[in-house]
Coordinates of C-alpha atoms in Angstrom, one line a residue:
M1 CA 164.8 -208.4 -45.7
S2 CA 163.4 -204.9 -45.5
T3 CA 161.2 -202.9 -43.1
Q4 CA 158.1 -201.3 -44.6
N5 CA 156.1 -198.5 -43.0
F6 CA 152.4 -198.7 -43.9
P7 CA 150.6 -195.3 -43.8
L8 CA 146.9 -195.0 -43.1
P9 CA 145.4 -195.1 -46.6
D10 CA 142.6 -193.1 -48.2
V11 CA 139.7 -195.5 -48.1
G12 CA 138.0 -193.8 -51.0
E13 CA 135.6 -191.5 -49.0
G14 CA 137.4 -188.2 -49.4
L15 CA 138.0 -188.1 -45.7
T16 CA 141.2 -187.0 -44.0
E17 CA 141.3 -189.0 -40.8
A18 CA 140.2 -192.2 -39.1
E19 CA 140.2 -193.9 -35.7
I20 CA 142.1 -197.1 -35.1
V21 CA 139.3 -199.2 -33.5
A22 CA 140.9 -202.5 -33.0
W23 CA 144.2 -204.2 -34.1
K24 CA 143.7 -207.7 -35.5
V25 CA 147.5 -208.5 -35.4
A26 CA 150.3 -208.2 -32.9
P27 CA 154.1 -207.8 -33.3
G28 CA 155.7 -211.0 -34.5
D29 CA 152.5 -212.3 -36.3
R30 CA 153.0 -213.5 -39.9
V31 CA 150.5 -212.1 -42.4
A32 CA 149.7 -212.7 -46.0
I33 CA 148.6 -210.1 -48.5
N34 CA 145.0 -209.0 -47.9
D35 CA 144.9 -210.4 -44.4
V36 CA 142.9 -208.0 -42.1
I37 CA 145.3 -206.1 -39.9
C38 CA 142.9 -203.7 -38.1
E39 CA 139.5 -202.0 -38.1
I40 CA 139.3 -198.3 -38.7
E41 CA 136.3 -196.0 -38.2
T42 CA 135.8 -192.9 -40.4
A43 CA 133.0 -190.4 -40.0
K44 CA 130.7 -192.7 -42.0
S45 CA 132.0 -196.3 -42.1
L46 CA 133.7 -199.1 -40.1
V47 CA 136.3 -200.6 -42.4
E48 CA 138.5 -203.6 -42.2
L49 CA 142.0 -202.6 -43.4
P50 CA 143.8 -205.4 -45.4
S51 CA 147.6 -205.8 -45.3
P52 CA 149.4 -204.6 -48.5
H53 CA 152.4 -206.8 -47.7
A54 CA 153.2 -210.4 -46.8
G55 CA 155.7 -210.8 -44.0
V56 CA 156.0 -210.4 -40.3
V57 CA 154.4 -207.6 -38.3
G58 CA 157.1 -205.4 -36.8
E59 CA 155.6 -202.6 -34.7
L60 CA 152.1 -201.2 -34.1
L61 CA 152.8 -197.4 -34.3
V62 CA 149.3 -196.2 -33.2
D63 CA 147.3 -197.2 -30.2
E64 CA 143.7 -198.4 -30.4
G65 CA 141.3 -195.5 -30.0
A66 CA 143.7 -193.0 -31.5
T67 CA 142.5 -190.8 -34.4
V68 CA 145.2 -190.2 -37.1
E69 CA 145.4 -188.4 -40.4
V70 CA 145.6 -190.1 -43.7
G71 CA 149.3 -190.7 -44.5
T72 CA 150.4 -191.3 -40.9
P73 CA 152.4 -194.5 -40.5
I74 CA 150.4 -196.9 -38.4
I75 CA 152.3 -200.2 -38.6
T76 CA 155.6 -201.7 -39.8
F77 CA 156.2 -205.0 -41.7
V78 CA 159.4 -207.0 -42.1
T79 CA 159.3 -208.4 -45.6
D80 CA 161.5 -209.7 -48.4
A81 CA 160.8 -209.9 -52.2
R82 CA 159.6 -213.5 -52.0
D83 CA 156.9 -212.6 -49.4
D84 CA 155.1 -210.0 -51.6
A85 CA 155.4 -211.9 -54.8
G86 CA 155.0 -215.5 -53.6
P87 CA 152.8 -218.2 -55.2
G88 CA 149.2 -217.1 -55.7
A89 CA 150.0 -213.3 -55.6
V90 CA 148.4 -211.3 -58.3
V91 CA 150.2 -208.1 -59.2
T92 CA 147.7 -205.4 -60.1
A93 CA 150.1 -202.5 -60.9
E94 CA 153.7 -202.4 -62.0
A95 CA 155.4 -199.7 -59.9
P96 CA 157.7 -199.7 -56.9
A97 CA 156.3 -200.5 -53.5
P98 CA 155.0 -197.6 -51.4
E99 CA 157.7 -195.7 -49.6
E100 CA 157.6 -194.3 -46.1
G101 CA 155.2 -191.4 -45.9
G102 CA 154.0 -192.0 -49.4
G103 CA 150.2 -191.8 -48.8
S104 CA 149.2 -195.4 -49.3
V105 CA 146.2 -196.1 -51.4
L106 CA 144.8 -199.7 -51.3
V107 CA 143.3 -201.6 -54.1
G108 CA 139.6 -201.0 -54.0
Y109 CA 140.0 -197.9 -51.8
G110 CA 140.8 -195.2 -54.4
S111 CA 143.5 -194.4 -57.0
G112 CA 147.1 -193.6 -56.5
G113 CA 150.7 -194.7 -57.1
G114 CA 152.5 -197.6 -55.4
A115 CA 152.4 -201.2 -56.4
T116 CA 149.7 -203.2 -54.8
S117 CA 149.5 -207.0 -55.0
R118 CA 146.7 -209.1 -53.8
R119 CA 146.5 -212.7 -52.9
K120 CA 143.1 -214.4 -52.9
R121 CA 142.1 -215.2 -49.3
P122 CA 140.7 -218.7 -48.6
A123 CA 137.0 -218.8 -48.1
E124 CA 136.1 -218.0 -44.5
R125 CA 135.3 -221.1 -42.5
P126 CA 133.0 -221.3 -39.5
V127 CA 134.9 -221.0 -36.3
R128 CA 134.0 -223.1 -33.3
S129 CA 134.6 -221.3 -30.0
S130 CA 135.5 -223.0 -26.7
V131 CA 131.8 -223.3 -25.8
G132 CA 131.0 -225.1 -29.1
V133 CA 129.2 -222.4 -31.0
I134 CA 129.8 -222.5 -34.8
A135 CA 129.7 -219.1 -36.5
K136 CA 131.7 -217.3 -39.2
P137 CA 133.8 -214.3 -38.2
P138 CA 131.4 -211.7 -39.7
I139 CA 128.5 -213.3 -37.8
R140 CA 130.5 -213.1 -34.6
K141 CA 131.2 -209.4 -35.2
L142 CA 127.5 -208.8 -35.9
A143 CA 126.6 -210.5 -32.6
R144 CA 129.1 -208.3 -30.7
D145 CA 127.7 -205.2 -32.3
L146 CA 124.1 -206.1 -31.4
G147 CA 125.0 -207.3 -27.9
V148 CA 124.0 -210.9 -28.6
D149 CA 125.5 -213.8 -26.7
L150 CA 126.0 -216.5 -29.4
T151 CA 125.6 -219.2 -26.8
T152 CA 121.9 -218.2 -26.4
V153 CA 121.1 -218.2 -30.1
T154 CA 119.3 -221.2 -31.7
P155 CA 121.3 -222.1 -34.9
T156 CA 119.5 -222.9 -38.1
G157 CA 122.4 -223.3 -40.5
A158 CA 124.0 -226.4 -41.8
D159 CA 125.8 -228.5 -39.2
G160 CA 124.4 -226.3 -36.4
E161 CA 126.0 -223.1 -37.7
V162 CA 124.6 -219.8 -36.4
T163 CA 123.5 -217.6 -39.4
R164 CA 123.1 -213.9 -39.8
D165 CA 119.3 -214.3 -39.7
D166 CA 119.6 -216.2 -36.4
V167 CA 121.5 -213.3 -34.8
V168 CA 119.2 -210.6 -36.2
K169 CA 116.1 -212.5 -35.1
H170 CA 117.5 -213.0 -31.6
A171 CA 118.4 -209.4 -31.3
S172 CA 114.9 -208.3 -32.5
Q173 CA 113.2 -210.5 -30.0
A174 CA 115.4 -209.3 -27.2
S175 CA 114.8 -205.6 -28.1
V176 CA 111.1 -206.0 -27.3
F177 CA 112.0 -206.3 -23.6
R178 CA 114.9 -203.9 -23.5
N179 CA 112.9 -201.2 -21.6
I180 CA 111.3 -203.5 -19.0
E181 CA 114.2 -203.3 -16.5
T182 CA 115.5 -200.0 -15.1
P183 CA 119.3 -199.9 -15.4
E184 CA 121.3 -199.4 -12.2
W185 CA 123.0 -196.1 -11.6
G186 CA 126.7 -196.2 -12.5
S187 CA 129.5 -195.1 -10.2
V188 CA 129.9 -191.9 -12.1
R189 CA 127.3 -189.3 -11.2
E190 CA 128.0 -186.8 -13.9
E191 CA 129.4 -187.0 -17.5
T192 CA 130.8 -184.2 -19.5
V193 CA 130.8 -184.3 -23.3
P194 CA 133.1 -181.7 -24.9
A195 CA 131.3 -180.0 -27.8
P196 CA 133.0 -179.2 -31.2
S197 CA 134.5 -175.7 -31.2
A198 CA 131.9 -174.4 -33.5
A199 CA 129.0 -175.4 -31.3
P200 CA 127.5 -174.1 -28.1
S201 CA 128.5 -176.3 -25.2
G202 CA 125.1 -178.0 -24.8
L203 CA 124.7 -179.3 -28.3
A204 CA 127.1 -182.3 -28.5
R205 CA 125.2 -185.5 -28.1
G206 CA 126.0 -189.2 -27.5
L207 CA 128.8 -191.1 -25.9
T208 CA 131.9 -192.8 -27.3
A209 CA 135.1 -194.0 -25.7
T210 CA 135.8 -192.3 -22.4
R211 CA 138.9 -191.0 -20.7
P212 CA 139.6 -189.5 -17.2
S213 CA 138.7 -185.9 -16.7
A214 CA 141.5 -183.4 -17.3
A215 CA 140.6 -181.9 -13.9
G216 CA 141.4 -185.1 -12.1
D217 CA 138.0 -185.3 -10.5
D218 CA 137.0 -189.0 -10.3
R219 CA 133.3 -188.1 -10.2
T220 CA 133.4 -186.9 -13.8
E221 CA 134.9 -188.2 -17.1
S222 CA 135.5 -186.6 -20.5
I223 CA 134.3 -188.3 -23.7
P224 CA 136.1 -187.5 -26.9
V225 CA 133.9 -186.5 -29.8
K226 CA 135.0 -188.3 -32.9
G227 CA 133.9 -190.6 -35.7
V228 CA 130.2 -190.8 -36.3
R229 CA 129.4 -188.6 -33.3
K230 CA 131.7 -185.9 -34.6
A231 CA 130.1 -186.0 -38.0
T232 CA 126.6 -186.1 -36.6
S233 CA 127.1 -183.2 -34.2
S234 CA 128.7 -181.1 -37.0
A235 CA 125.8 -181.8 -39.4
M236 CA 123.1 -181.1 -36.8
V237 CA 124.7 -177.8 -35.7
Q238 CA 125.0 -176.8 -39.3
S239 CA 121.4 -177.6 -39.9
A240 CA 120.0 -176.1 -36.7
Y241 CA 121.9 -172.8 -37.2
S242 CA 121.4 -172.3 -41.0
A243 CA 117.9 -173.5 -41.6
P244 CA 114.9 -171.9 -39.8
H245 CA 113.2 -174.9 -38.3
V246 CA 109.4 -175.2 -37.7
T247 CA 107.6 -178.3 -36.6
V248 CA 103.9 -179.3 -37.0
W249 CA 102.3 -182.5 -35.8
K250 CA 99.0 -184.4 -35.9
E251 CA 97.5 -187.3 -34.0
V252 CA 96.4 -190.2 -36.2
D253 CA 94.1 -193.1 -35.9
A254 CA 96.4 -195.8 -37.5
T255 CA 94.1 -198.7 -36.8
R256 CA 93.7 -199.6 -40.5
T257 CA 97.4 -199.3 -41.0
M258 CA 97.9 -201.9 -38.2
E259 CA 95.3 -204.1 -39.8
L260 CA 97.1 -203.9 -43.2
V261 CA 100.4 -204.7 -41.6
K262 CA 98.9 -207.8 -40.0
R263 CA 97.5 -209.0 -43.4
L264 CA 100.8 -208.4 -45.1
K265 CA 102.6 -210.4 -42.4
A266 CA 100.3 -213.3 -43.1
S267 CA 100.6 -213.1 -46.8
P268 CA 102.7 -215.8 -48.6
D269 CA 104.1 -213.0 -50.8
Y270 CA 105.7 -211.4 -47.8
A271 CA 106.8 -214.7 -46.1
D272 CA 110.5 -213.8 -46.3
I273 CA 110.1 -210.0 -45.7
K274 CA 109.9 -208.2 -42.3
V275 CA 106.8 -205.9 -42.4
S276 CA 106.3 -203.1 -40.0
P277 CA 104.3 -199.9 -39.8
L278 CA 107.4 -198.1 -41.1
L279 CA 106.7 -199.6 -44.5
L280 CA 103.3 -197.9 -44.6
M281 CA 104.8 -194.7 -43.3
A282 CA 107.4 -194.7 -46.0
R283 CA 104.8 -195.3 -48.7
A284 CA 102.7 -192.5 -47.2
V285 CA 105.6 -190.0 -47.3
I286 CA 106.4 -190.9 -50.9
W287 CA 102.7 -190.4 -51.8
A288 CA 102.5 -187.1 -50.0
V289 CA 105.7 -185.8 -51.6
R290 CA 104.0 -186.0 -55.0
R291 CA 101.3 -183.7 -53.7
T292 CA 103.6 -181.2 -52.1
P293 CA 107.0 -181.4 -54.0
M294 CA 108.5 -178.5 -52.1
V295 CA 109.0 -180.6 -49.0
N296 CA 111.4 -182.7 -51.1
A297 CA 113.4 -179.6 -52.2
A298 CA 116.6 -178.0 -51.0
W299 CA 117.9 -174.5 -50.4
I300 CA 121.2 -173.9 -52.3
D301 CA 123.5 -170.9 -51.9
T302 CA 125.4 -169.9 -55.0
E303 CA 127.7 -167.1 -56.0
A304 CA 124.8 -165.6 -58.0
G305 CA 122.4 -165.9 -55.0
A306 CA 120.2 -168.5 -53.4
E307 CA 118.0 -170.9 -55.3
I308 CA 115.7 -173.8 -54.5
A309 CA 116.3 -177.2 -56.1
V310 CA 113.1 -179.2 -56.4
R311 CA 113.8 -182.9 -56.8
H312 CA 111.4 -184.9 -58.9
Y313 CA 112.6 -188.1 -57.3
V314 CA 112.7 -189.4 -53.7
N315 CA 115.9 -190.7 -52.1
L316 CA 114.2 -191.7 -48.8
G317 CA 116.4 -191.4 -45.7
I318 CA 115.7 -193.6 -42.7
A319 CA 117.4 -192.5 -39.5
A320 CA 118.9 -195.6 -37.9
A321 CA 120.3 -195.9 -34.4
T322 CA 123.2 -198.3 -34.8
P323 CA 126.0 -199.5 -32.5
R324 CA 128.2 -196.9 -34.1
G325 CA 125.8 -194.0 -33.6
L326 CA 123.1 -192.3 -35.7
L327 CA 123.3 -193.1 -39.4
V328 CA 120.8 -191.9 -42.1
P329 CA 121.2 -194.2 -45.1
N330 CA 118.7 -193.6 -47.9
I331 CA 116.8 -195.7 -50.5
K332 CA 117.5 -194.3 -54.0
D333 CA 114.6 -193.6 -56.2
A334 CA 112.1 -194.9 -53.7
Q335 CA 109.2 -193.5 -55.7
D336 CA 109.8 -196.2 -58.4
L337 CA 109.5 -199.2 -56.0
S338 CA 106.5 -201.4 -55.4
M339 CA 105.3 -202.1 -51.9
K340 CA 107.2 -205.4 -51.8
E341 CA 110.4 -203.8 -53.3
L342 CA 110.2 -201.0 -50.8
A343 CA 109.8 -203.6 -47.9
R344 CA 112.9 -205.5 -49.1
A345 CA 114.9 -202.2 -49.4
L346 CA 114.0 -201.3 -45.9
N347 CA 115.0 -204.7 -44.7
R348 CA 118.4 -204.5 -46.4
L349 CA 119.0 -200.9 -45.2
T350 CA 118.2 -201.9 -41.5
L351 CA 120.3 -205.0 -41.6
T352 CA 123.3 -203.3 -43.2
A353 CA 123.1 -200.4 -40.7
R354 CA 123.0 -202.8 -37.7
E355 CA 126.1 -204.6 -39.0
G356 CA 127.9 -201.3 -39.3
K357 CA 128.4 -201.9 -43.0
T358 CA 126.5 -199.0 -44.5
P359 CA 128.6 -197.6 -47.3
P360 CA 129.2 -193.8 -47.6
A361 CA 127.3 -193.7 -51.0
D362 CA 124.1 -194.9 -49.2
Q363 CA 124.3 -191.9 -46.8
Q364 CA 124.6 -189.3 -49.5
G365 CA 122.1 -187.7 -51.7
G366 CA 119.0 -188.0 -49.5
T367 CA 116.0 -185.8 -50.3
I368 CA 113.7 -186.3 -47.3
T369 CA 114.0 -188.4 -44.1
I370 CA 111.9 -190.5 -41.7
T371 CA 112.9 -190.9 -38.1
N372 CA 110.9 -193.6 -36.3
I373 CA 111.1 -192.5 -32.7
G374 CA 108.2 -194.8 -31.8
V375 CA 110.6 -197.7 -31.4
F376 CA 112.0 -195.9 -28.3
G377 CA 108.5 -195.4 -26.8
M378 CA 108.3 -191.7 -27.7
D379 CA 105.0 -190.2 -28.7
A380 CA 106.3 -187.2 -30.7
G381 CA 109.4 -185.0 -31.2
T382 CA 110.8 -182.1 -33.1
P383 CA 113.5 -183.6 -35.3
I384 CA 116.3 -181.6 -36.9
I385 CA 116.5 -181.6 -40.7
N386 CA 119.4 -183.3 -42.4
P387 CA 121.7 -180.8 -44.3
G388 CA 120.7 -180.7 -47.9
E389 CA 117.1 -181.5 -47.3
A390 CA 114.0 -179.3 -46.5
G391 CA 111.9 -181.8 -44.4
I392 CA 112.0 -184.6 -41.9
V393 CA 109.1 -186.7 -40.6
A394 CA 108.9 -188.3 -37.1
M395 CA 106.7 -191.2 -36.4
G396 CA 105.7 -191.8 -32.8
T397 CA 104.9 -194.9 -31.0
I398 CA 101.6 -196.7 -32.0
S399 CA 99.5 -197.6 -28.9
Q400 CA 95.9 -198.2 -28.1
K401 CA 94.0 -195.1 -26.9
P402 CA 90.4 -194.1 -26.4
W403 CA 89.2 -192.5 -29.7
V404 CA 85.9 -191.1 -30.7
V405 CA 84.5 -193.0 -33.8
D406 CA 81.0 -192.0 -35.0
G407 CA 80.2 -190.4 -31.7
E408 CA 81.3 -193.4 -29.6
V409 CA 84.6 -193.8 -27.6
R410 CA 86.4 -196.9 -28.8
P411 CA 89.9 -198.3 -28.4
R412 CA 92.0 -197.5 -31.5
W413 CA 95.7 -197.7 -32.5
V414 CA 96.9 -194.1 -32.4
T415 CA 100.2 -192.5 -33.3
T416 CA 101.5 -189.0 -33.9
V417 CA 103.1 -187.7 -37.1
A418 CA 105.4 -184.7 -36.7
G419 CA 107.2 -182.9 -39.5
S420 CA 110.0 -180.3 -39.3
F421 CA 110.7 -178.1 -42.3
D422 CA 113.0 -175.4 -43.6
H423 CA 110.9 -172.3 -43.6
R424 CA 113.1 -170.8 -46.3
V425 CA 111.9 -173.5 -48.7
I426 CA 108.3 -174.3 -47.7
D427 CA 105.7 -172.3 -45.8
G428 CA 103.5 -173.5 -43.0
D429 CA 100.5 -174.2 -45.3
G430 CA 102.5 -176.5 -47.5
M431 CA 104.1 -178.5 -44.6
S432 CA 100.7 -178.7 -42.8
R433 CA 99.2 -180.1 -46.0
F434 CA 102.0 -182.6 -46.4
V435 CA 101.7 -183.9 -42.7
A436 CA 98.0 -184.1 -43.2
D437 CA 98.4 -186.2 -46.3
V438 CA 100.8 -188.6 -44.5
A439 CA 98.2 -188.8 -41.7
S440 CA 95.4 -189.5 -44.2
V441 CA 97.3 -192.5 -45.7
L442 CA 98.0 -193.9 -42.2
E443 CA 94.3 -193.6 -41.4
E444 CA 93.2 -195.0 -44.7
P445 CA 96.0 -197.0 -46.6
A446 CA 93.5 -197.5 -49.5
L447 CA 94.5 -194.1 -50.7
L448 CA 97.7 -195.7 -51.9
V449 CA 95.7 -197.6 -54.5
D450 CA 95.5 -195.2 -57.4

């Protein structure tokens, strides 16, 4: 028998720290190789950490909610040779087991020394709760993340099992009514969010786990800045204080866009695809980029001086509000996709982001971003550009308003398109032309047929 310390591994993102979100085991539990022992949150992803050993859990060395550096021991295992090399184990490297403080690297999470063995896990079986709901563990986690009570979901799977689509559909229907009731005031009248050291005190945004105020005043609480919020605040401060932002906007008669969305929803070709005005907005942005390529460029500082990189492809970022915070995954080479392919890509991006499963690669390499603030009931805004990009477009809510058509006032579906741009890369006439092009497509989607 031996005791093994398991250090927090490098999960292959080039990051240096992670937060222990939740332990899935307790001291005394017996685990097999590859059993999930905890969930960790990095600046970009929520990751289930598998056990590198088979044996008995000895001690949990780090509390939930703590942020630790890669290489820090987080758990101990009591093992013997038969545990780690039992029936069904597949040895993937012939080297001694990781020693204490050895900077563990797990199979599938990067390269490094240390033997790693894996045992195939049995297929996940649906779990029946005490109230009779049948759902697999990933579906239960998705429901928790979306705030869905599984007992209220109508199951459509085999044997009455709740499926992923059931949960997402239920969450989407519930979200329509989320702003009808005004939430009650909490007992805390004031909240303080400590900003990162490099930022002015008013710039940190969002809430995560809370802790009592250091001042001991029970009317306030301090909220640590970490994980996605830490990464987001750092990126936004970097962008706001390095790129000179300018924003322009235009009101748009989007009635024909709404008519096309309605026809696509009714089309058999789109029967299994969720269609929304965001699809037409995405197509409009891609179309407009071709006419004003500089909005898809980037300012780059080099030792020889600054240069502008003009990208002749579109990795289209979609700002997504998720249970973990703001993420901006992007659709690679969106300019090559048909309308239906783009709709499917948007569906996959949205679902993956809601599940908290967006991989780091999907959040890198974006060239221009859309933020759909209309889903929050906002008419317009002045969005901050993502670092490495020169433009971002905001789409406001689409609502019926009086509009003058051929000299007569008529009810029309109206929205506002706003665009922020890096004035080092593109001038006002270029960005104005770009926003006007986007607006033109929303007013007349037939422009997309060329």
